[in-house]
PDB file of C-alpha atoms in Angstrom:
ATOM      1  CA  MET A  65      33.893 -10.642  31.873  1.00  0.00           C
ATOM      2  CA  LEU A  66      34.000  -8.072  29.070  1.00  0.00           C
ATOM      3  CA  GLN A  67      31.529  -5.960  31.018  1.00  0.00           C
ATOM      4  CA  ASP A  68      33.866  -6.011  34.018  1.00  0.00           C
ATOM      5  CA  LEU A  69      36.798  -4.844  31.896  1.00  0.00           C
ATOM      6  CA  VAL A  70      34.750  -2.050  30.345  1.00  0.00           C
ATOM      7  CA  ARG A  71      33.433  -0.985  33.739  1.00  0.00           C
ATOM      8  CA  ALA A  72      36.959  -0.962  35.201  1.00  0.00           C
ATOM      9  CA  ALA A  73      38.234   1.119  32.278  1.00  0.00           C
ATOM     10  CA  VAL A  74      35.380   3.611  32.601  1.00  0.00           C
ATOM     11  CA  ASN A  75      35.895   3.876  36.364  1.00  0.00           C
ATOM     12  CA  GLU A  76      39.623   4.496  35.898  1.00  0.00           C
ATOM     13  CA  ALA A  77      38.970   7.125  33.223  1.00  0.00           C
ATOM     14  CA  SER A  78      36.419   8.820  35.463  1.00  0.00           C
ATOM     15  CA  ARG A  79      38.877   8.838  38.365  1.00  0.00           C
ATOM     16  CA  ARG A  80      41.555  10.417  36.174  1.00  0.00           C
ATOM     17  CA  VAL A  81      39.142  13.064  34.901  1.00  0.00           C
ATOM     18  CA  ASP A  82      38.098  13.907  38.468  1.00  0.00           C
ATOM     19  CA  GLU A  83      41.738  14.158  39.509  1.00  0.00           C
ATOM     20  CA  GLU A  84      42.640  16.425  36.581  1.00  0.00           C
ATOM     21  CA  LEU A  85      39.580  18.603  37.159  1.00  0.00           C
ATOM     22  CA  ALA A  86      40.544  19.021  40.814  1.00  0.00           C
ATOM     23  CA  ASN A  87      44.070  20.025  39.786  1.00  0.00           C
ATOM     24  CA  GLN A  88      42.774  22.514  37.224  1.00  0.00           C
ATOM     25  CA  MET A  89      40.347  24.058  39.715  1.00  0.00           C
ATOM     26  CA  LYS A  90      43.112  24.292  42.322  1.00  0.00           C
ATOM     27  CA  ASN A  91      45.342  26.107  39.837  1.00  0.00           C
ATOM     28  CA  LEU A  92      42.524  28.378  38.724  1.00  0.00           C
ATOM     29  CA  ALA A  93      41.376  29.307  42.223  1.00  0.00           C
ATOM     30  CA  GLY A  94      44.889  29.472  43.654  1.00  0.00           C
ATOM     31  CA  GLY A  95      45.367  33.085  42.570  1.00  0.00           C
ATOM     32  CA  ILE A  96      42.073  34.287  44.013  1.00  0.00           C
ATOM     33  CA  PRO A  97      42.308  35.095  47.731  1.00  0.00           C
ATOM     34  CA  GLY A  98      39.661  33.371  49.828  1.00  0.00           C
ATOM     35  CA  ILE A  99      38.431  31.049  47.087  1.00  0.00           C
ATOM     36  CA  ALA A 100      40.896  28.178  47.412  1.00  0.00           C
ATOM     37  CA  GLY A 101      40.049  27.495  51.061  1.00  0.00           C
ATOM     38  CA  MET A 102      36.602  29.090  51.011  1.00  0.00           C
ATOM     39  CA  LYS A 103      37.303  30.724  54.382  1.00  0.00           C
ATOM     40  CA  ILE A 104      35.072  33.768  54.255  1.00  0.00           C
ATOM     41  CA  PRO A 105      35.126  35.801  57.486  1.00  0.00           C
ATOM     42  CA  GLY A 106      31.740  35.947  59.170  1.00  0.00           C
ATOM     43  CA  LEU A 107      30.301  33.197  57.005  1.00  0.00           C
ATOM     44  CA  PHE A 108      31.830  30.126  58.653  1.00  0.00           C
TER      45      PHE A 108
END
């Protein structure tokens, strides 16, 4: 039971870190044309 609680807490923390990292990367890449959507002409 304790293992389940620890696992759930770690999973929730990992989810929050992933979410925050995605937000930070979106903000960072938002000012760079072509990076946010990765639509590079002739490449895709």
